[in-house]
Coordinates of C-alpha atoms in Angstrom, one line a residue:
M1 CA 11.8 3.4 27.7
G2 CA 8.0 4.2 27.7
S3 CA 5.9 3.4 24.7
R4 CA 5.0 7.1 24.1
H5 CA 8.7 8.0 24.0
L6 CA 9.4 5.1 21.6
L7 CA 6.5 6.2 19.3
R8 CA 7.8 9.8 19.2
R9 CA 11.3 8.5 18.3
I10 CA 9.8 6.5 15.4
R11 CA 7.4 9.2 14.2
R12 CA 10.0 12.0 14.1
P13 CA 12.3 10.2 11.5
I14 CA 9.3 9.2 9.4
A15 CA 8.0 12.8 9.4
I16 CA 11.4 14.2 8.4
T17 CA 11.9 11.5 5.7
V18 CA 8.4 12.2 4.3
G19 CA 9.2 15.9 4.2
I20 CA 12.4 15.3 2.3
I21 CA 10.7 12.9 -0.2
T22 CA 7.9 15.3 -0.8
A23 CA 10.2 18.3 -1.3
T24 CA 12.6 16.4 -3.6
T25 CA 10.2 14.5 -5.7
G26 CA 7.2 16.8 -5.8
M27 CA 5.0 14.0 -4.4
G28 CA 2.2 15.4 -2.3
L29 CA -0.9 14.2 -0.6
A30 CA -3.2 15.9 -3.1
A31 CA -3.1 12.9 -5.4
T32 CA -5.7 11.0 -3.3
T33 CA -8.3 9.0 -5.2
A34 CA -11.5 8.1 -3.4
N35 CA -13.4 4.8 -3.6
A36 CA -14.4 3.5 -7.0
E37 CA -17.4 5.3 -8.6
P38 CA -20.0 3.4 -10.6
Q39 CA -18.6 4.7 -13.9
N40 CA -15.0 3.9 -12.9
R41 CA -14.8 0.5 -11.2
T42 CA -11.1 0.7 -10.5
A43 CA -10.0 2.1 -7.1
S44 CA -6.6 3.4 -6.3
S45 CA -5.1 4.3 -2.9
A46 CA -3.5 7.5 -1.7
P47 CA 0.3 7.3 -1.6
L48 CA 1.4 5.4 1.6
Y49 CA 4.6 6.9 2.9
T50 CA 6.9 4.2 4.5
L51 CA 10.4 3.4 5.5
A52 CA 12.1 0.6 3.5
D53 CA 15.2 -1.6 4.0
G54 CA 18.6 0.0 4.5
V55 CA 18.4 3.8 4.7
C56 CA 15.4 4.1 2.4
A57 CA 11.9 5.7 2.4
G58 CA 9.3 6.3 -0.2
T59 CA 5.7 5.6 -1.3
V60 CA 3.6 2.5 -1.9
R61 CA 0.4 2.6 -3.9
M62 CA -2.4 0.0 -4.4
L63 CA -4.9 -0.4 -7.3
A64 CA -7.9 -2.7 -7.2
A65 CA -10.4 -3.6 -9.9
P66 CA -13.0 -6.4 -10.5
G67 CA -11.2 -9.6 -11.6
P68 CA -10.9 -10.1 -15.3
Y69 CA -11.4 -13.8 -15.4
R70 CA -14.2 -15.0 -13.2
P71 CA -17.0 -13.5 -11.1
G72 CA -16.1 -13.0 -7.4
Q73 CA -12.5 -11.9 -8.0
V74 CA -10.5 -8.7 -7.5
Y75 CA -7.3 -7.8 -9.3
V76 CA -4.8 -6.2 -6.9
Q77 CA -1.7 -4.3 -7.9
V78 CA 0.9 -2.8 -5.4
T79 CA 3.8 -0.7 -6.6
G80 CA 6.4 1.4 -4.9
G81 CA 9.2 3.9 -5.4
F82 CA 11.9 4.7 -2.8
L83 CA 14.9 7.0 -2.3
G84 CA 17.9 6.0 -0.3
I85 CA 20.6 3.4 0.0
S86 CA 19.4 -0.2 0.3
G87 CA 22.8 -1.6 1.5
T88 CA 22.9 -4.0 -1.4
S89 CA 23.1 -3.6 -5.2
A90 CA 19.3 -4.0 -5.4
P91 CA 16.8 -1.2 -5.2
C92 CA 15.2 -0.4 -1.9
R93 CA 12.3 -2.7 -0.9
V94 CA 9.6 -3.3 1.7
D95 CA 7.4 -6.3 2.6
V96 CA 3.7 -5.5 2.4
R97 CA 0.4 -7.2 3.0
V98 CA -3.0 -6.4 1.7
D99 CA -5.8 -7.4 4.1
W100 CA -9.1 -7.8 2.2
R101 CA -12.7 -8.2 3.6
N102 CA -15.8 -8.8 1.6
L103 CA -18.3 -6.5 3.2
T104 CA -21.3 -8.3 1.6
R105 CA -20.4 -11.9 2.4
G106 CA -18.1 -11.5 5.4
T107 CA -15.2 -13.5 3.9
R108 CA -11.6 -12.2 4.4
G109 CA -8.0 -12.9 3.6
T110 CA -4.5 -11.6 3.3
L111 CA -2.2 -11.2 0.3
R112 CA 1.5 -10.9 1.1
G113 CA 4.5 -9.9 -1.0
W114 CA 7.1 -7.2 -1.4
V115 CA 7.7 -4.1 -3.6
A116 CA 10.9 -2.5 -4.7
G117 CA 11.8 0.5 -6.8
T118 CA 13.6 3.8 -7.2
G119 CA 12.2 7.2 -6.6
I120 CA 14.1 9.2 -9.2
P121 CA 13.2 8.2 -11.8
S122 CA 10.1 6.6 -10.3
V123 CA 10.4 3.0 -11.4
T124 CA 8.9 0.0 -9.7
T125 CA 11.4 -2.9 -10.1
H126 CA 9.3 -5.5 -8.3
G127 CA 5.6 -5.2 -7.4
I128 CA 2.5 -7.3 -6.7
G129 CA 0.0 -8.0 -9.4
T130 CA -2.5 -10.9 -8.7
T131 CA -6.1 -11.9 -8.8
V132 CA -7.8 -12.8 -5.4
T133 CA -11.0 -14.8 -5.1
T134 CA -13.1 -12.8 -2.7
G135 CA -16.6 -13.8 -3.7
S136 CA -19.0 -11.3 -5.2
G137 CA -19.9 -8.1 -3.4
R138 CA -18.2 -5.0 -2.0
V139 CA -14.6 -5.7 -1.0
E140 CA -12.5 -3.4 1.2
L141 CA -8.7 -3.6 0.9
R142 CA -6.2 -2.3 3.4
L143 CA -2.5 -1.8 2.6
Q144 CA 0.0 -2.4 5.4
P145 CA 3.9 -2.3 5.0
D146 CA 5.9 -4.3 7.6
L147 CA 8.0 -1.2 8.5
P148 CA 6.9 2.1 10.1
H149 CA 4.6 4.1 7.8
L150 CA 1.9 6.7 7.7
A151 CA -1.4 4.8 7.4
I152 CA -3.9 5.5 4.7
A153 CA -7.7 4.8 4.4
P154 CA -8.7 1.5 2.8
I155 CA -10.1 1.3 -0.7
Q156 CA -13.3 -0.4 -1.9
V157 CA -14.2 -2.1 -5.1
T158 CA -17.1 -4.3 -6.2
A159 CA -16.3 -7.9 -7.3
D160 CA -19.0 -9.0 -9.7

């Protein structure tokens, strides 16, 4: 099977699932937040639509802010909400990674974890919330689930 045919087979179910989620939960793409402004140093991502374990799909979101404890740190929070059947008694979940890159100093790293939650009501039952030492400067963060998803733009925040 050719790679183009395989990509079409993957994209079609994602598009259908995203349409169902958007229609049933009222979640739309209009909730996009741009990079952090000087008066608001917290940046949040647009909703990232993704498949999850079992027969699940939903959204994952990321928030980043200057670290609260020491200079050169960024606090990262990742949450999610999903609809579907996980195949277990636990809510739907997906493994995620956050690739970060300090645009000022050139350092980079990866944060790994998983998020789980329900879509109706929208409740995150497990998320990521941690502080990463990035060094001071402008930091770009890119959210990547391990399952098929619709990519979003990275966010940026300044680590003091």
